[in-house]
CSV table of C-alpha atoms and ligand atoms in Angstrom, one decimal:
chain,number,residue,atom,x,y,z
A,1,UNK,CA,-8.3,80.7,40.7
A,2,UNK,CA,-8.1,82.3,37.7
A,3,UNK,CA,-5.1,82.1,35.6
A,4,UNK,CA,-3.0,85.6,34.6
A,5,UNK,CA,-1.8,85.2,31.3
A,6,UNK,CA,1.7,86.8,30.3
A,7,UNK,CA,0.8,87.3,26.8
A,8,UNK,CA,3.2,89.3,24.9
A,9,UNK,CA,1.4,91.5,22.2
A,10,UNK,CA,0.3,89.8,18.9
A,11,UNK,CA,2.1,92.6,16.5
A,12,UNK,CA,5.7,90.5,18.8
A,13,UNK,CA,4.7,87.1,18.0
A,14,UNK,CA,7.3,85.8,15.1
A,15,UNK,CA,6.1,85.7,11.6
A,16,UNK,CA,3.4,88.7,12.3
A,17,UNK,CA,2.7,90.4,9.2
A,18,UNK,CA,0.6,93.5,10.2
A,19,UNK,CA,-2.9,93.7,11.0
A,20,UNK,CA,-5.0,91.7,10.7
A,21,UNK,CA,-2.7,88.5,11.7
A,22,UNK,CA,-3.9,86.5,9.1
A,23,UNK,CA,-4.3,82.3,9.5
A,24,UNK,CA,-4.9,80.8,5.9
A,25,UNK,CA,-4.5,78.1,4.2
A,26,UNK,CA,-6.8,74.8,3.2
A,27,UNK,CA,-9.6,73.4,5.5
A,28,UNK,CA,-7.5,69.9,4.5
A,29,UNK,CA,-4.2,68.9,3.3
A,30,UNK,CA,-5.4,66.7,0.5
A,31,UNK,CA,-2.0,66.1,-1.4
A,32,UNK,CA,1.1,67.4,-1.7
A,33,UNK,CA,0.5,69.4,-5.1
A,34,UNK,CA,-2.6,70.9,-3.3
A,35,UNK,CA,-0.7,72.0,-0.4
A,36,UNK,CA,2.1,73.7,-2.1
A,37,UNK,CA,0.5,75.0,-4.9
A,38,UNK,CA,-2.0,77.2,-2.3
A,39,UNK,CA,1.1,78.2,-0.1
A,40,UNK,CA,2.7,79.4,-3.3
A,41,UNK,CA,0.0,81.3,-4.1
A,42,UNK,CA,-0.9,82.5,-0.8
A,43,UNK,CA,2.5,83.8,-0.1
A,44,UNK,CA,2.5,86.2,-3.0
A,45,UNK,CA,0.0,88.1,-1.7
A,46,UNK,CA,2.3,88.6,1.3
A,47,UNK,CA,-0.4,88.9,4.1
A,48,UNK,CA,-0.4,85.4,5.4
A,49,UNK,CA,1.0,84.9,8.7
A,50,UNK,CA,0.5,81.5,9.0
A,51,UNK,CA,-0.6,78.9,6.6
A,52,UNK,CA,-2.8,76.4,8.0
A,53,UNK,CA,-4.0,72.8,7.2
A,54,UNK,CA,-5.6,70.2,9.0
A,55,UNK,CA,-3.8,66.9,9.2
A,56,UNK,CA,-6.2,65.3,11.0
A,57,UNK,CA,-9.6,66.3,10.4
A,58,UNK,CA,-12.7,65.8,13.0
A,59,UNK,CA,-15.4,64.7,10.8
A,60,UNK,CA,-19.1,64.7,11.8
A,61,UNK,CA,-19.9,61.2,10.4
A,62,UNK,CA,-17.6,58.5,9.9
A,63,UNK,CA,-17.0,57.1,6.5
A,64,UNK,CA,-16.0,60.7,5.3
A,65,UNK,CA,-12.2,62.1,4.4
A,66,UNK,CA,-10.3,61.7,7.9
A,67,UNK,CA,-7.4,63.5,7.2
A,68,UNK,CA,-4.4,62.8,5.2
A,69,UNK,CA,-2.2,62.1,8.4
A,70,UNK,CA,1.5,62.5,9.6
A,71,UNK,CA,2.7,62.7,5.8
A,72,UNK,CA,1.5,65.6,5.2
A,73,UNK,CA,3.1,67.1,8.2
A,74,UNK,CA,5.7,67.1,5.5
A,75,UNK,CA,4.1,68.9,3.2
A,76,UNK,CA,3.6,71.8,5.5
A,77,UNK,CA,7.3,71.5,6.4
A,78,UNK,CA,7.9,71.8,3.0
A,79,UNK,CA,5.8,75.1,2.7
A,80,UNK,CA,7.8,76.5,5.5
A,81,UNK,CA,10.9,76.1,3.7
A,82,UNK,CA,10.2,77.0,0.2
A,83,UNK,CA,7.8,79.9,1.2
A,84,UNK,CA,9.0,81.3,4.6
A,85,UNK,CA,5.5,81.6,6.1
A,86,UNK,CA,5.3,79.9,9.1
A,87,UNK,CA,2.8,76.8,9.7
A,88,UNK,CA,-0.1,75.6,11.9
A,89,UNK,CA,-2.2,72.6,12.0
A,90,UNK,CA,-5.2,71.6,14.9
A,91,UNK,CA,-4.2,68.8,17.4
A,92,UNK,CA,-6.7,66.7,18.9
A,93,UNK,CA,-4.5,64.7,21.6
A,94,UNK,CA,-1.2,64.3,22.8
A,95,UNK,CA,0.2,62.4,19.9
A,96,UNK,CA,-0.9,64.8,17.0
A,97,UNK,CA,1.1,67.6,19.8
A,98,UNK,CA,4.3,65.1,19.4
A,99,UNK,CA,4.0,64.5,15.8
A,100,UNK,CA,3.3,68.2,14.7
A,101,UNK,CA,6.3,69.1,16.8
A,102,UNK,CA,8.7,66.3,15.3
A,103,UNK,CA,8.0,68.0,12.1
A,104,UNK,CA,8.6,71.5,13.5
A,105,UNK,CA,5.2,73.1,13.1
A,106,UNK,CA,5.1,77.1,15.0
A,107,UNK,CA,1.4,76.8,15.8
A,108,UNK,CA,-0.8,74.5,16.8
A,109,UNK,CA,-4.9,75.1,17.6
A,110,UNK,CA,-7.2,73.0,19.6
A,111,UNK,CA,-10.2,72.5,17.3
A,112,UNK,CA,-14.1,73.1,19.1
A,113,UNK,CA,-14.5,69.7,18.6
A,114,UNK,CA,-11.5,69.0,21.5
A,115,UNK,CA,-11.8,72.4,23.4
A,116,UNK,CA,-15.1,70.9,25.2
A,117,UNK,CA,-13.2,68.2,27.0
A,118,UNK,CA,-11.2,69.3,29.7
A,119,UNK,CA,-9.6,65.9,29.9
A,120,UNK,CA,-8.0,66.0,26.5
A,121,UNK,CA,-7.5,69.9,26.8
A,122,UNK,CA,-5.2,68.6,29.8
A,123,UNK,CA,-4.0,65.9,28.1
A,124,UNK,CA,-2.4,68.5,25.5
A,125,UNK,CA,-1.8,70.8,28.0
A,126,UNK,CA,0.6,68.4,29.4
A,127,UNK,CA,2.1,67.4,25.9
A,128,UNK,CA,3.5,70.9,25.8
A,129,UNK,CA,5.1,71.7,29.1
A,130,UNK,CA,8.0,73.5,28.4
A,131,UNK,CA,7.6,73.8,24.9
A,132,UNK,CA,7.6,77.5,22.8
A,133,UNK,CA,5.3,77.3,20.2
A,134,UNK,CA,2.0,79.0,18.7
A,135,UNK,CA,-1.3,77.4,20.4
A,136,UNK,CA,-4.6,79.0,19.4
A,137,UNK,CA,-7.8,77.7,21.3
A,138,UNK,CA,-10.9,77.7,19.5
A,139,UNK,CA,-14.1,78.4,21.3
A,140,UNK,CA,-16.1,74.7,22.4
A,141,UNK,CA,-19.1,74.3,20.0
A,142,UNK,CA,-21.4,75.3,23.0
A,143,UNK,CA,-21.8,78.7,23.4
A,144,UNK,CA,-19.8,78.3,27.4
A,145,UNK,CA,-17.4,81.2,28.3
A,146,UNK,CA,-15.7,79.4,31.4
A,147,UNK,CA,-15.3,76.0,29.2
A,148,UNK,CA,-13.3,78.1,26.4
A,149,UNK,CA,-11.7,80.2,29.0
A,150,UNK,CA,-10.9,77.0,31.3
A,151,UNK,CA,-8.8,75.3,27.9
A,152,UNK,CA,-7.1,78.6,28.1
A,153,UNK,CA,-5.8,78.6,31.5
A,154,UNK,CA,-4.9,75.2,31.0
A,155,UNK,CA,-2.5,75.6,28.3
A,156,UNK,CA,-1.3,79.0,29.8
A,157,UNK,CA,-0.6,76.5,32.6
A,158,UNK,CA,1.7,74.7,30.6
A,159,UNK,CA,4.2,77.9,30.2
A,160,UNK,CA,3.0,79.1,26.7
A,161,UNK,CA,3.0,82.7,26.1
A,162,UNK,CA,1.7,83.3,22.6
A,163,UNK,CA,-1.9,81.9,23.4
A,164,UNK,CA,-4.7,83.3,21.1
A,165,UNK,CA,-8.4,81.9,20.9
A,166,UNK,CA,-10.2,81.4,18.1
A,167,UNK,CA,-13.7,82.5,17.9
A,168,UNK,CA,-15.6,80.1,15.4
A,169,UNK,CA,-19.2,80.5,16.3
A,170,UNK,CA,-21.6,77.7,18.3
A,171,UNK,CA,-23.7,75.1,17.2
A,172,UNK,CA,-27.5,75.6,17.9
A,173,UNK,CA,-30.8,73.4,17.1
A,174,UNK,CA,-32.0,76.7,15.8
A,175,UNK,CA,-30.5,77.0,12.3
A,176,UNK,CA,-30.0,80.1,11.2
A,177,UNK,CA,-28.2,81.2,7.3
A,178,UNK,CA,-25.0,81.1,8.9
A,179,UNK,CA,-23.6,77.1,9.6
A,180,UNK,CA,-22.7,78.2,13.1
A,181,UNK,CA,-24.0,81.4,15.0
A,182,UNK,CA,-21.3,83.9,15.9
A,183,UNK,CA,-22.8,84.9,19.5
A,184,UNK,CA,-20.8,88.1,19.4
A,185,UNK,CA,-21.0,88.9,22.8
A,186,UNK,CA,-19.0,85.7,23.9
A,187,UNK,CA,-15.7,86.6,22.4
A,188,UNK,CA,-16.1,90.8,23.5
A,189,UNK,CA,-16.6,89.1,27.4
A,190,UNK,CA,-13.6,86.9,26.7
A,191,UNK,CA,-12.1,89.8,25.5
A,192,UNK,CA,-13.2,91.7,29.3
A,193,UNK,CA,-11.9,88.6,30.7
A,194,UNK,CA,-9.2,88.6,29.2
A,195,UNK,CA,-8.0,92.1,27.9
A,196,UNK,CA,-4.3,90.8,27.0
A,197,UNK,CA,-5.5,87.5,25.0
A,198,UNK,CA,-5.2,87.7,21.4
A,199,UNK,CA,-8.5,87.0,19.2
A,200,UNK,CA,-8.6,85.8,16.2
A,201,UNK,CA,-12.4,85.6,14.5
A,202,UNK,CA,-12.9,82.1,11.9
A,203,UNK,CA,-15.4,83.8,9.5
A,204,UNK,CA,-15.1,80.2,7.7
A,205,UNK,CA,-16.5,78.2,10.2
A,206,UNK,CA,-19.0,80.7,11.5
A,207,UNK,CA,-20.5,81.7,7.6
A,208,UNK,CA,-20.1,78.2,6.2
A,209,UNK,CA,-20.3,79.5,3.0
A,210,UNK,CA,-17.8,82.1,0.9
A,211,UNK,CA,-20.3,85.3,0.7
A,212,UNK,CA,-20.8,85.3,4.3
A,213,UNK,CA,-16.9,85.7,4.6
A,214,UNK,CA,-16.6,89.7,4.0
A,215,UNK,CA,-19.1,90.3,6.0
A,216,UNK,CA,-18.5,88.6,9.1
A,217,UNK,CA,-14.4,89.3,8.3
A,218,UNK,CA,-15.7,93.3,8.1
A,219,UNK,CA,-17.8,92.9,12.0
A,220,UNK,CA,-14.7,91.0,13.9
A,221,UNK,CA,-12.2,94.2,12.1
A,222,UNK,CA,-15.4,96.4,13.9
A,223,UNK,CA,-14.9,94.5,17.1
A,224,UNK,CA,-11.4,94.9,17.2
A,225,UNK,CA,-10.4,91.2,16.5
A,226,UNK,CA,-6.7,90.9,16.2
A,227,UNK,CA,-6.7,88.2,13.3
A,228,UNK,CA,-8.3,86.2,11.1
A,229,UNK,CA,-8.4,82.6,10.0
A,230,UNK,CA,-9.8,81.6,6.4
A,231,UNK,CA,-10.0,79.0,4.7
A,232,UNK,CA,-8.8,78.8,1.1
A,233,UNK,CA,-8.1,76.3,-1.4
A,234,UNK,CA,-6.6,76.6,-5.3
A,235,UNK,CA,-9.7,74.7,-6.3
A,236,UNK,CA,-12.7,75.8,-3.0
A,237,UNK,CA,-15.3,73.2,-5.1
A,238,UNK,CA,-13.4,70.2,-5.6
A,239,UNK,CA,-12.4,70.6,-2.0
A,240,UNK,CA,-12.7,67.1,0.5
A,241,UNK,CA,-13.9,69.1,3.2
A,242,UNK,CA,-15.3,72.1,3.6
A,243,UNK,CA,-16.1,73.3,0.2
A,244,UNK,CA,-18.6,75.5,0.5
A,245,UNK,CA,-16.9,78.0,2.5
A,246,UNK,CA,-13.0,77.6,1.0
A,247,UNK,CA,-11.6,80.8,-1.2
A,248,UNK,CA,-9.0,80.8,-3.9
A,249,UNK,CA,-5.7,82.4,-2.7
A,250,UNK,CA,-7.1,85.2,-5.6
A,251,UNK,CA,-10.4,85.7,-4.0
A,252,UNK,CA,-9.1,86.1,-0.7
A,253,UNK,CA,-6.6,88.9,-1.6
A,254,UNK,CA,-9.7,90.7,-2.6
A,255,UNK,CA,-11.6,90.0,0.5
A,256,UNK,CA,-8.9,91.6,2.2
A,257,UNK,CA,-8.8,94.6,-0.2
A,258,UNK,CA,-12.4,95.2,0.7
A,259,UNK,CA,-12.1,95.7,4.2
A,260,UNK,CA,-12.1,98.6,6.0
A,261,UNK,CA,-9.9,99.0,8.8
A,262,UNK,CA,-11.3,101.6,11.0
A,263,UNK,CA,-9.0,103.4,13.5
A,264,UNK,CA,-10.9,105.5,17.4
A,265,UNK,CA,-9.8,109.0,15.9
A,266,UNK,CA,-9.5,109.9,19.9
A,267,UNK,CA,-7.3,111.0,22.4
A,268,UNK,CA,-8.2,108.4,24.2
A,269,UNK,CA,-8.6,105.0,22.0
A,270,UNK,CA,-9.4,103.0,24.9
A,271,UNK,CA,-12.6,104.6,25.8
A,272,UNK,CA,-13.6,104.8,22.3
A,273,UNK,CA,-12.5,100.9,21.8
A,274,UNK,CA,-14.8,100.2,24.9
A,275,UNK,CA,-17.8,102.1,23.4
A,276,UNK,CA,-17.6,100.8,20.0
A,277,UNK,CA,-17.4,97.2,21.8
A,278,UNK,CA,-21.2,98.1,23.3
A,279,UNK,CA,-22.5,99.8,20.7
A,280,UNK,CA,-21.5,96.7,18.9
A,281,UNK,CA,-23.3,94.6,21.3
A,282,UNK,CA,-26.6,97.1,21.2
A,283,UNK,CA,-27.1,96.9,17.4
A,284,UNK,CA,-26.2,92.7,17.9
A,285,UNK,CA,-29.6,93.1,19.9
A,286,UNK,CA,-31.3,95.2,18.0
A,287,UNK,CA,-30.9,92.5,15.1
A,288,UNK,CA,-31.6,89.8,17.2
A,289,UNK,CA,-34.8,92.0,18.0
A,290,UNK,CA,-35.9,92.1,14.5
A,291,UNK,CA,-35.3,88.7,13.9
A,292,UNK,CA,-37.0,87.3,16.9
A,293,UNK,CA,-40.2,89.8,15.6
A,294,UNK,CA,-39.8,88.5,12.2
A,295,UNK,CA,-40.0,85.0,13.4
A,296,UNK,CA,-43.3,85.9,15.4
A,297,UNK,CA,-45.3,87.3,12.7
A,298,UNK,CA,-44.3,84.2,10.8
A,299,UNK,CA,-46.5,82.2,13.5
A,300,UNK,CA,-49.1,84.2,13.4
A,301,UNK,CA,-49.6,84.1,9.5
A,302,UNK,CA,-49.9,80.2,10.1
A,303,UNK,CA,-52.3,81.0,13.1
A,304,UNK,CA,-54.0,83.0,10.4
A,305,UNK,CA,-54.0,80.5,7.8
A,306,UNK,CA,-55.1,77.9,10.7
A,307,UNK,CA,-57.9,80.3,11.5
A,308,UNK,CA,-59.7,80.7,8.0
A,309,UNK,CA,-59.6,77.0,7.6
A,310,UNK,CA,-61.3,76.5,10.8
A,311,UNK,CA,-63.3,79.0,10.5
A,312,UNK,CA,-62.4,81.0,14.2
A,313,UNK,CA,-62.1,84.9,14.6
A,314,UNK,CA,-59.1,86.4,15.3
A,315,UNK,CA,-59.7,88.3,18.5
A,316,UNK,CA,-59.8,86.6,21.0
A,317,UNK,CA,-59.0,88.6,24.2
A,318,UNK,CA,-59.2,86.4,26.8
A,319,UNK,CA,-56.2,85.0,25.4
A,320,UNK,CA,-54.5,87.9,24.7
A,321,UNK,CA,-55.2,89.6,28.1
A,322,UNK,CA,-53.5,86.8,29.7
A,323,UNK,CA,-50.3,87.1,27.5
A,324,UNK,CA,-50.2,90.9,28.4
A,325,UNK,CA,-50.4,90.5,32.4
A,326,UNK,CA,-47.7,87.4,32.2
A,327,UNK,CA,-45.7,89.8,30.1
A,328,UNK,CA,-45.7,92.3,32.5
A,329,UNK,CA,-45.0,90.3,35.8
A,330,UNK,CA,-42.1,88.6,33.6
A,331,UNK,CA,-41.2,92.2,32.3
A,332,UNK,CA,-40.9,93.9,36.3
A,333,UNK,CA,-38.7,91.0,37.5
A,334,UNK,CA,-36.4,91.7,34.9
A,335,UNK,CA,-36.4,95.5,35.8
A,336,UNK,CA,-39.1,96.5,32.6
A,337,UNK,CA,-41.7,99.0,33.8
A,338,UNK,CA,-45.1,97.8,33.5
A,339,UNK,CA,-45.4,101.2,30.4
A,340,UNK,CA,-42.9,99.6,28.2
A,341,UNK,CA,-44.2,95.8,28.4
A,342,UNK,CA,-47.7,97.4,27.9
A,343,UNK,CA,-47.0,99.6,24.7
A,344,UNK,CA,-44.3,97.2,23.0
A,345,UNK,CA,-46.6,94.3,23.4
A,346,UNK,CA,-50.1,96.2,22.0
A,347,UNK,CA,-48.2,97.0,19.1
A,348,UNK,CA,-46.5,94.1,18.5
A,349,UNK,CA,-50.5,92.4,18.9
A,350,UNK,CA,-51.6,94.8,16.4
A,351,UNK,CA,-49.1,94.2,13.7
A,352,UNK,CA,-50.1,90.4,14.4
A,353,UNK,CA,-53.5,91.0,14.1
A,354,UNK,CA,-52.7,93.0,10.7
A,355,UNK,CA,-50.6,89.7,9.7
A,356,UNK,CA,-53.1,87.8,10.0
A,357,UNK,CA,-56.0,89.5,9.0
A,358,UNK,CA,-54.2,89.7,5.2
A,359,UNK,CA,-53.8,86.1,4.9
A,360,UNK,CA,-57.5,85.5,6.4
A,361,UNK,CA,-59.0,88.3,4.0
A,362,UNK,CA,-56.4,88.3,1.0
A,363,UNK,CA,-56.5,84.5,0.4
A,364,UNK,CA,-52.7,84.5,0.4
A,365,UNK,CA,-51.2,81.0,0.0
A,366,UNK,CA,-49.1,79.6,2.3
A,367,UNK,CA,-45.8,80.4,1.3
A,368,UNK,CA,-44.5,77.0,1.6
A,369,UNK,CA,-46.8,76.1,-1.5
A,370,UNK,CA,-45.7,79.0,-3.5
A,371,UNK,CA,-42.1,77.4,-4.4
B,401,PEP,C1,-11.0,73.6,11.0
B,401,PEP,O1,-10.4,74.6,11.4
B,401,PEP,O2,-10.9,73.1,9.9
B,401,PEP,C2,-11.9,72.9,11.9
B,401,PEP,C3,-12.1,71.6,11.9
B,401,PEP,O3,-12.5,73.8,12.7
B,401,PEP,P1,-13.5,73.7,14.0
B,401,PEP,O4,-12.8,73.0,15.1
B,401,PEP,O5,-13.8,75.1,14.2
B,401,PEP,O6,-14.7,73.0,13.5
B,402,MN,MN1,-12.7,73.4,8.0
């Protein structure tokens, strides 16, 4: 059954600062100078809901920075204190939920890492009955809607009101220019799902890498995200984790000046909400289109280049004719008419046969060998 959550709206959650709620703060606390110095910083901009930092930190391989610990719980209650923004760090079992609570931290997130594992979701879940705090669920790092929506119910479960979830993009064996792929149309269903639930979108942790961070920042404002979370850091590339993707407090007040928050000019700002939402989706597939053709004539370059070496023609229909009738039976079960298969697919043969036919007749290198 699912779980009705009894969220109250994000712009009534203490320490909201106006739209978008913004999460920042360093991927780490490192030491105590580190931490305060980027609150101090950070608060003067005076957009920062809630400054972040992770206490203890999920590496991928062991032998790297683990996190500095319950000390710097300290720090953060420090930053509280001297700055007045509230603070959140990510808790990976019930002991980091007892510790960050001793120390009086307002939100805690459940890190992809942890939001996988129904047993330690529960395990949290159970750490907080009763208790009124901030938890944010990040999606699992497999692109699985019920999973991240499951983690949800269960902490709903516990009696907490101001849920949010995090979307932080998936991992995939394809990589891509971004460290993890943002899979768009898993956080607008939540958002179907869901239509009460707070989103916030991690541009960090989806970009990987500070130029990706206006952009992605700019597409989750399009979508109608509620927040953001970024990571930032007085000094990104001496960072212990993370530093590729970390902004000064400086930069990120100017990543903020840069977007643009655009506002359904409608009578009725639901519908236009809804259709932005799908037109969103349809130009999402439309790049994934590109890509995916991109990608193709790629193969057949190196079909090409295989070709001249071996001395084999290009045409060869036999082949081809097969690939157009499996194309076609695969295209009517998914409700394509036989017209569309047939024309995409000619031209898409065409422009492989015109891909090819300039590496075969224009010697062209291959372009591995040109770096
Ligand atoms: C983080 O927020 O620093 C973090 C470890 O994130 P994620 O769980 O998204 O990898
Ligand atoms: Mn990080």
């Amino acid at each position: 059954m699912e779980v009705k959550l009894e969220n109250p709206q994000i712009k009534d959650w203490r320490g909201y600062k106006g739209r978008p709620f913004l999460i920042s703060g360093p991927c780490s606390a490192e030491t105590e100078e580190q931490v305060m110095e980027t609150a101090r910083q950070l608060a003067e901009i005076n957009q920062v809901s809630v400054y972040r930092a992770g206490i203890w930190k999920p590496r991928t391989r062991p032998n790297s920075f683990e996190g500095v610990g319950s000390e710097g719980l300290k720090w953060l209650r420090r930053v509280k204190q001297e700055t007045g923004m509230l603070v959140g760090t990510e808790v990976a079992n019930e002991k980091h939920v007892y510790e960050a609570l001793k120390y009086g931290i307002d939100m805690l997130w459940i890190g992809a890492r942890t939001s996988v594992n129904p047993f330690t979701v529960q395990e949290i879940s159970d750490a907080l009955q009763g208790v009124d705090v901030m938890v944010l669920v990040k999606n699992p790092i497999n692109p699985d809607i019920e999973l991240w929506m499951g983690a949800i119910e269960r902490i709903a479960r516990a009696g907490i009101t101001r849920i949010g979830a995090i979307h932080r993009g998936f991992s995939s064996y394809e990589k891509t220019v971004y460290r993890n792929q943002p899979n768009w149309q898993l956080p607008i269903e939540l958002r179907r799902r869901f239509p009460d639930l707070p989103i916030i979108c991690d541009p960090s942790h989806i970009g990987g890498a500070r130029h990706f961070l206006h952009e992605i920042s700019q597409k989750a404002m399009d979508l109608n995200f509620d927040g953001l979370m970024i990571e930032s850091h007085i000094n990104p590339s001496k960072a212990l984790s993370d530093a590729a993707q970390q902004l000064t407090p400086n930069d990120l007040k100017e990543l903020l000046s840069r977007l643009i928050y655009r506002s359904p000019d409608t009578s009725d700002p639901k519908l236009l909400d809804v259709l932005g939402e799908l037109r969103q989706q349809i130009d999402i597939y439309d790049d994934h289109l590109l890509d995916l053709m991109e990608k193709r004539m790629k193969v057949a370059e190196t079909i090409g280049r295989y070709k001249k070496e071996n001395n084999i023609t290009i045409l060869q229909s036999l082949r081809w004719d097969e690939i157009i009738r499996k194309a076609v039976m695969k295209g009517k079960e998914k409700g394509l008419s036989p017209e569309l298969i047939d024309a995409i697919f000619k031209a898409i043969h065409q422009e492989s046969i015109n891909h090819q036919m300039k590496v075969m007749n224009n010697g062209e290198k291959d372009p591995k060998e040109k770096k």
